[in-house]
PDB file of C-alpha atoms in Angstrom:
ATOM      1  CA  MET A   1      20.077 -21.167   6.542  1.00 59.00           C
ATOM      2  CA  ASN A   2      20.602 -17.471   7.563  1.00 73.00           C
ATOM      3  CA  LEU A   3      18.614 -15.611   5.000  1.00 75.00           C
ATOM      4  CA  THR A   4      19.742 -12.143   6.219  1.00 74.00           C
ATOM      5  CA  GLU A   5      23.396 -13.099   5.588  1.00 78.00           C
ATOM      6  CA  MET A   6      22.558 -14.672   2.185  1.00 78.00           C
ATOM      7  CA  ALA A   7      20.585 -11.518   1.160  1.00 79.00           C
ATOM      8  CA  GLN A   8      23.403  -9.225   2.123  1.00 78.00           C
ATOM      9  CA  ARG A   9      25.851 -11.378   0.219  1.00 83.00           C
ATOM     10  CA  GLU A  10      23.670 -11.129  -2.851  1.00 83.00           C
ATOM     11  CA  GLY A  11      23.708  -7.330  -2.578  1.00 85.00           C
ATOM     12  CA  LEU A  12      20.164  -6.583  -1.268  1.00 85.00           C
ATOM     13  CA  PRO A  13      19.999  -3.308   0.648  1.00 89.00           C
ATOM     14  CA  ASP A  14      20.029  -3.481   4.470  1.00 88.00           C
ATOM     15  CA  SER A  15      16.486  -2.115   4.524  1.00 91.00           C
ATOM     16  CA  VAL A  16      15.254  -5.354   2.829  1.00 90.00           C
ATOM     17  CA  THR A  17      14.044  -8.007   5.373  1.00 89.00           C
ATOM     18  CA  VAL A  18      13.979 -11.565   4.143  1.00 89.00           C
ATOM     19  CA  GLU A  19      12.098 -14.409   5.925  1.00 88.00           C
ATOM     20  CA  ARG A  20      11.085 -17.945   5.281  1.00 88.00           C
ATOM     21  CA  GLU A  21       7.705 -19.421   6.013  1.00 91.00           C
ATOM     22  CA  ASP A  22       7.099 -23.163   5.752  1.00 90.00           C
ATOM     23  CA  THR A  23       3.794 -23.968   4.144  1.00 92.00           C
ATOM     24  CA  GLU A  24       1.924 -27.169   3.058  1.00 93.00           C
ATOM     25  CA  ALA A  25       2.810 -26.340  -0.497  1.00 93.00           C
ATOM     26  CA  GLY A  26       6.530 -25.955   0.178  1.00 90.00           C
ATOM     27  CA  PHE A  27       8.486 -23.066   1.646  1.00 87.00           C
ATOM     28  CA  LEU A  28       7.909 -19.379   0.873  1.00 89.00           C
ATOM     29  CA  ILE A  29      10.710 -16.854   0.780  1.00 88.00           C
ATOM     30  CA  ARG A  30       9.554 -13.295   1.353  1.00 91.00           C
ATOM     31  CA  ALA A  31      11.614 -10.182   0.792  1.00 90.00           C
ATOM     32  CA  VAL A  32      10.198  -6.823   1.934  1.00 93.00           C
ATOM     33  CA  GLN A  33      11.272  -3.222   1.747  1.00 93.00           C
ATOM     34  CA  GLY A  34       8.765  -0.816   3.188  1.00 93.00           C
ATOM     35  CA  GLU A  35       5.450  -1.482   1.574  1.00 93.00           C
ATOM     36  CA  ARG A  36       6.917  -3.360  -1.324  1.00 94.00           C
ATOM     37  CA  GLY A  37       8.055  -6.899  -1.557  1.00 93.00           C
ATOM     38  CA  ALA A  38       8.279 -10.211  -3.422  1.00 91.00           C
ATOM     39  CA  GLU A  39       7.475 -13.827  -2.525  1.00 92.00           C
ATOM     40  CA  VAL A  40       8.797 -16.965  -4.109  1.00 88.00           C
ATOM     41  CA  LEU A  41       7.302 -20.358  -3.373  1.00 90.00           C
ATOM     42  CA  ILE A  42       9.759 -23.236  -3.503  1.00 86.00           C
ATOM     43  CA  THR A  43       7.824 -26.455  -3.957  1.00 89.00           C
ATOM     44  CA  PRO A  44       9.050 -29.936  -3.053  1.00 88.00           C
ATOM     45  CA  SER A  45       9.038 -30.881  -6.815  1.00 90.00           C
ATOM     46  CA  ALA A  46      11.249 -27.929  -7.543  1.00 84.00           C
ATOM     47  CA  CYS A  47      13.678 -29.067  -4.920  1.00 80.00           C
ATOM     48  CA  LYS A  48      13.815 -32.514  -6.435  1.00 81.00           C
ATOM     49  CA  MET A  49      14.171 -31.090  -9.964  1.00 82.00           C
ATOM     50  CA  TYR A  50      16.855 -28.454  -9.238  1.00 75.00           C
ATOM     51  CA  GLY A  51      18.445 -29.810  -6.094  1.00 69.00           C
ATOM     52  CA  GLU A  52      20.306 -27.666  -3.569  1.00 60.00           C
ATOM     53  CA  GLY A  53      22.146 -24.384  -4.477  1.00 56.00           C
ATOM     54  CA  PRO A  54      21.189 -23.637  -8.111  1.00 45.00           C
ATOM     55  CA  ALA A  55      23.869 -21.311  -9.602  1.00 46.00           C
ATOM     56  CA  SER A  56      21.785 -18.221 -10.300  1.00 46.00           C
ATOM     57  CA  MET A  57      20.226 -15.272  -8.549  1.00 45.00           C
ATOM     58  CA  TRP A  58      17.994 -17.798  -6.782  1.00 48.00           C
ATOM     59  CA  ARG A  59      21.044 -19.213  -4.949  1.00 48.00           C
ATOM     60  CA  TRP A  60      20.287 -17.359  -1.733  1.00 44.00           C
ATOM     61  CA  THR A  61      16.705 -18.556  -1.586  1.00 46.00           C
ATOM     62  CA  ALA A  62      17.170 -22.251  -2.173  1.00 44.00           C
ATOM     63  CA  SER A  63      20.729 -23.107  -1.001  1.00 46.00           C
ATOM     64  CA  GLY A  64      20.608 -25.849   1.594  1.00 47.00           C
ATOM     65  CA  SER A  65      16.799 -25.748   1.862  1.00 52.00           C
ATOM     66  CA  CYS A  66      15.697 -28.763  -0.082  1.00 55.00           C
TER      67      CYS A  66
END
């Protein structure tokens, strides 16, 4: 999964960096712009419940990751 390409496709500014971190609780998607940012934790149970590629703004965070 190329998070940078997915973020650009979803319309995030070029100044936003997006990275993925695997954790014991699932995987963490982090988007940062300067000193501001957001994190989303995708748990294994969420992957089972929603599957790959939910059709919403979360598409770029979870597509192909479960």
